[in-house]
Coordinates of N, CA and C in Angstrom, one line a residue:
M1 N 17.4 61.8 -34.5 CA 17.4 61.3 -32.7 C 18.5 60.8 -32.4
S2 N 19.2 60.5 -30.9 CA 20.0 60.8 -30.4 C 20.1 59.3 -29.3
E3 N 21.1 58.3 -30.1 CA 20.8 57.6 -29.0 C 22.0 57.0 -27.7
S4 N 21.9 56.4 -26.7 CA 22.9 56.8 -25.6 C 24.1 55.8 -25.7
I5 N 24.9 55.8 -25.9 CA 25.9 54.3 -25.8 C 26.1 54.0 -25.3
S6 N 26.5 53.0 -24.2 CA 27.1 52.8 -23.4 C 28.1 51.8 -23.5
R7 N 29.4 52.3 -23.0 CA 30.3 51.6 -23.0 C 30.9 51.0 -22.0
K8 N 31.3 49.1 -22.1 CA 31.5 48.6 -20.4 C 33.7 49.5 -20.9
R9 N 34.0 49.5 -20.0 CA 35.5 49.9 -19.4 C 36.1 47.9 -19.8
P10 N 37.0 48.4 -20.1 CA 37.6 47.1 -20.4 C 38.6 46.5 -18.3
R11 N 38.5 45.3 -18.5 CA 39.0 45.1 -17.2 C 40.0 45.7 -16.6
E12 N 41.4 45.5 -17.1 CA 42.9 46.4 -16.8 C 42.1 48.2 -16.4
Q13 N 41.2 48.5 -17.2 CA 41.0 50.2 -16.7 C 39.9 50.0 -15.2
D14 N 39.0 49.0 -15.7 CA 38.7 48.7 -13.8 C 39.5 48.7 -12.9
E15 N 40.3 47.8 -12.8 CA 41.6 47.9 -11.9 C 42.2 48.3 -11.7
K16 N 42.7 49.7 -12.7 CA 43.3 50.7 -12.4 C 42.6 51.6 -11.7
G17 N 41.4 51.9 -11.7 CA 40.3 53.0 -11.4 C 40.4 52.3 -9.5
D18 N 40.0 50.7 -9.7 CA 40.4 50.1 -8.1 C 41.3 51.2 -7.4
S19 N 42.4 50.8 -7.6 CA 43.5 50.7 -7.5 C 44.5 52.4 -7.0
I20 N 43.3 53.3 -7.9 CA 43.5 54.7 -7.4 C 42.4 55.0 -6.1
R21 N 41.4 54.3 -6.2 CA 40.1 54.8 -5.1 C 41.0 54.3 -4.1
H22 N 41.8 52.6 -4.2 CA 42.2 52.5 -2.7 C 43.7 53.1 -1.9
H23 N 44.0 53.9 -3.3 CA 45.5 54.8 -3.0 C 44.5 56.3 -2.4
Q24 N 43.3 56.8 -3.0 CA 42.8 57.5 -3.0 C 42.3 57.5 -1.0
A25 N 42.2 56.2 -1.0 CA 41.4 55.6 0.7 C 42.5 55.5 1.6
T26 N 43.0 55.1 1.2 CA 44.9 54.9 1.9 C 45.4 56.3 2.3
K27 N 45.2 57.2 1.9 CA 45.6 58.5 1.5 C 44.7 59.6 2.4
R28 N 43.6 59.3 2.7 CA 42.7 60.2 3.3 C 43.2 59.9 4.4
R29 N 43.1 58.5 4.9 CA 43.2 57.9 6.1 C 44.7 58.5 7.5
K30 N 45.9 58.1 5.6 CA 47.1 59.0 6.6 C 46.8 60.2 6.8
Q31 N 46.0 61.3 5.8 CA 46.0 62.4 6.3 C 45.5 62.4 8.0
T32 N 44.2 62.0 8.2 CA 43.1 61.8 8.9 C 44.3 61.2 10.3
N33 N 44.7 60.8 10.2 CA 45.6 59.7 11.2 C 47.5 60.3 11.7
G34 N 47.7 61.3 10.8 CA 49.1 61.7 11.6 C 50.0 61.1 10.7
G35 N 49.8 60.7 9.3 CA 51.0 60.3 8.8 C 50.3 58.9 8.6
K36 N 50.1 57.8 9.6 CA 49.8 56.5 9.7 C 49.0 55.9 9.0
T37 N 49.1 54.8 8.1 CA 48.3 53.8 8.1 C 47.0 53.7 8.5
S38 N 46.2 53.2 8.8 CA 45.4 52.7 10.0 C 43.9 51.9 9.2
R39 N 43.6 50.9 9.7 CA 42.7 50.3 9.6 C 41.0 50.3 9.7
T40 N 40.1 50.3 8.8 CA 38.9 50.8 9.2 C 38.5 50.1 10.3
W41 N 37.7 49.6 11.1 CA 37.1 48.6 11.8 C 36.5 47.5 11.6
E42 N 36.1 47.3 10.1 CA 36.0 46.3 9.0 C 37.1 45.5 9.2
E43 N 37.6 46.8 8.5 CA 39.3 45.8 8.2 C 39.4 44.9 9.3
S44 N 40.0 45.8 10.5 CA 40.7 45.2 11.9 C 39.9 44.2 12.3
F45 N 38.4 43.9 11.9 CA 37.4 42.6 13.0 C 38.0 41.6 11.8
S46 N 38.0 42.1 10.0 CA 38.7 40.7 9.3 C 39.7 40.2 9.8
A47 N 40.6 41.3 9.8 CA 41.7 40.3 10.6 C 41.6 39.4 11.7
L48 N 40.9 39.8 12.5 CA 41.1 39.4 13.8 C 39.7 37.7 13.7
V49 N 39.1 37.8 12.3 CA 39.0 36.8 12.3 C 39.7 36.0 11.5
A50 N 40.6 36.2 10.9 CA 41.8 35.7 9.7 C 42.4 35.1 11.1
Y51 N 42.6 35.5 12.0 CA 43.7 35.7 13.3 C 42.8 33.9 14.1
K52 N 41.1 34.5 14.7 CA 41.0 33.2 15.3 C 41.1 32.1 14.3
E53 N 40.5 32.0 13.1 CA 40.9 31.0 12.0 C 42.2 30.3 12.5
A54 N 42.8 31.4 12.6 CA 44.2 30.2 11.9 C 45.0 29.8 13.7
N55 N 44.3 30.7 14.8 CA 44.9 30.2 16.5 C 43.6 29.5 16.9
G56 N 42.6 29.0 16.5 CA 41.4 29.1 17.6 C 41.1 30.0 18.5
D57 N 41.4 31.1 19.0 CA 40.9 32.2 19.2 C 41.3 33.6 19.1
C58 N 41.0 34.7 19.9 CA 40.7 35.6 19.2 C 41.9 37.0 20.5
N59 N 42.9 35.8 21.2 CA 43.8 36.4 21.8 C 44.9 36.7 21.5
V60 N 44.7 38.0 20.7 CA 45.7 38.5 20.1 C 46.7 39.2 21.2
Q61 N 47.7 39.2 21.1 CA 48.8 39.8 22.2 C 49.5 41.4 21.5
A62 N 49.1 42.2 22.2 CA 49.7 43.7 22.0 C 50.7 43.8 21.2
K63 N 51.5 43.4 21.3 CA 52.7 43.1 20.6 C 52.5 42.2 19.2
F64 N 51.7 41.3 18.8 CA 52.1 40.4 17.6 C 52.7 41.0 16.8
E65 N 53.5 40.2 17.0 CA 54.9 40.3 15.6 C 54.7 40.7 14.0
E66 N 53.1 39.3 14.1 CA 53.1 39.4 12.5 C 52.3 40.8 12.8
D67 N 51.7 40.9 13.1 CA 50.6 42.4 12.9 C 50.4 43.0 13.8
R68 N 51.0 43.6 13.8 CA 51.0 45.1 15.3 C 50.0 45.6 15.3
S69 N 49.4 46.1 14.1 CA 48.5 47.3 14.3 C 47.2 46.5 14.8
L70 N 47.3 44.6 14.3 CA 45.9 44.0 14.8 C 45.8 43.9 16.4
G71 N 46.9 43.9 17.0 CA 47.7 43.7 18.5 C 47.0 44.7 19.3
Q72 N 47.5 45.7 19.0 CA 47.4 47.5 19.2 C 45.1 47.6 19.1
W73 N 45.2 47.1 17.9 CA 43.5 47.2 18.1 C 43.2 46.3 18.8
V74 N 43.4 45.5 19.1 CA 42.4 44.3 20.1 C 42.7 45.0 21.6
E75 N 43.9 45.5 21.8 CA 44.3 45.7 23.3 C 42.9 47.5 23.3
K76 N 42.7 47.9 22.5 CA 42.5 49.2 22.5 C 40.8 49.0 22.4
T77 N 40.4 47.7 21.7 CA 39.1 47.4 22.3 C 38.7 47.4 22.9
R78 N 39.3 46.8 23.9 CA 39.1 45.9 25.1 C 39.2 47.2 26.2
R79 N 40.3 48.1 25.9 CA 40.0 49.1 26.7 C 39.1 50.6 26.7
D80 N 38.9 50.5 25.3 CA 37.8 51.7 25.0 C 36.3 51.2 24.9
A81 N 36.1 49.9 25.1 CA 34.9 49.3 24.4 C 33.5 50.5 24.5
I82 N 33.5 50.6 25.7 CA 32.4 51.3 26.2 C 32.1 52.6 25.3
P83 N 32.9 53.1 25.2 CA 32.8 55.0 24.6 C 33.0 54.9 23.1
N84 N 34.0 53.6 22.8 CA 34.0 53.6 21.3 C 33.7 52.6 20.3
V85 N 33.2 51.6 20.8 CA 32.3 50.5 20.6 C 30.9 50.8 20.4
S86 N 30.3 50.5 19.0 CA 28.7 50.3 19.0 C 28.8 49.2 19.5
Q87 N 27.1 49.1 20.4 CA 26.3 47.6 20.5 C 26.8 46.4 19.6
Q88 N 26.2 47.0 18.9 CA 26.4 45.8 17.1 C 28.0 45.8 17.0
Q89 N 28.9 46.3 16.9 CA 30.1 45.9 17.0 C 31.1 45.1 18.4
R90 N 29.9 45.2 19.8 CA 30.5 44.4 20.4 C 29.8 42.8 20.5
E91 N 28.2 42.9 19.9 CA 28.0 41.7 20.0 C 28.5 40.5 18.9
R92 N 29.1 41.5 17.8 CA 29.6 40.3 16.7 C 31.4 40.6 17.1
L93 N 31.5 41.0 18.3 CA 33.2 40.8 18.9 C 32.6 39.6 19.7
T94 N 31.6 39.7 21.0 CA 31.7 38.7 21.4 C 30.9 36.9 20.5
Q95 N 30.9 37.6 19.7 CA 29.7 35.9 19.0 C 31.3 35.4 18.3
L96 N 32.1 36.0 18.5 CA 33.3 35.8 17.6 C 33.9 34.9 18.5
G97 N 33.9 35.4 19.9 CA 34.6 34.9 20.9 C 35.6 35.5 21.7
F98 N 35.9 37.3 21.5 CA 36.6 38.2 21.9 C 36.4 38.3 23.4
N99 N 37.3 38.4 24.1 CA 37.6 38.1 25.4 C 37.9 39.5 26.3
W100 N 36.8 40.0 26.6 CA 36.4 41.4 27.5 C 37.6 41.4 28.5

C-alpha cells in the first residue's frame, strides 16, 4: 500500500519561485514589446489608482517624470479608447474619474 506524501515547500522556496515567475513574465513582455518592459492593463490601472490617491485626479501628464510609462499609457488610452479598451475597462476608468 503506497501513501502519497505531500510536502510543503519552505517559504523561501516559494518566494524564489515567485521571483522566477515574475522574471519570466517580464522577459515575455520584453520579447513581445521590442525589448521594452511594458505593464499589463491591470498594472497600469493600478498605477493610475495610486496616482489618483496621491494627486486627487487622473490627469497624468504624458511626460510625468515620476512614471513616464503611466503618462504614456494614459495618453494612449485616451487616444485609442474605442478600438483598444473594452467596455468593462472604459467603465472602470470612468468610475475612477478618468477624463476622456
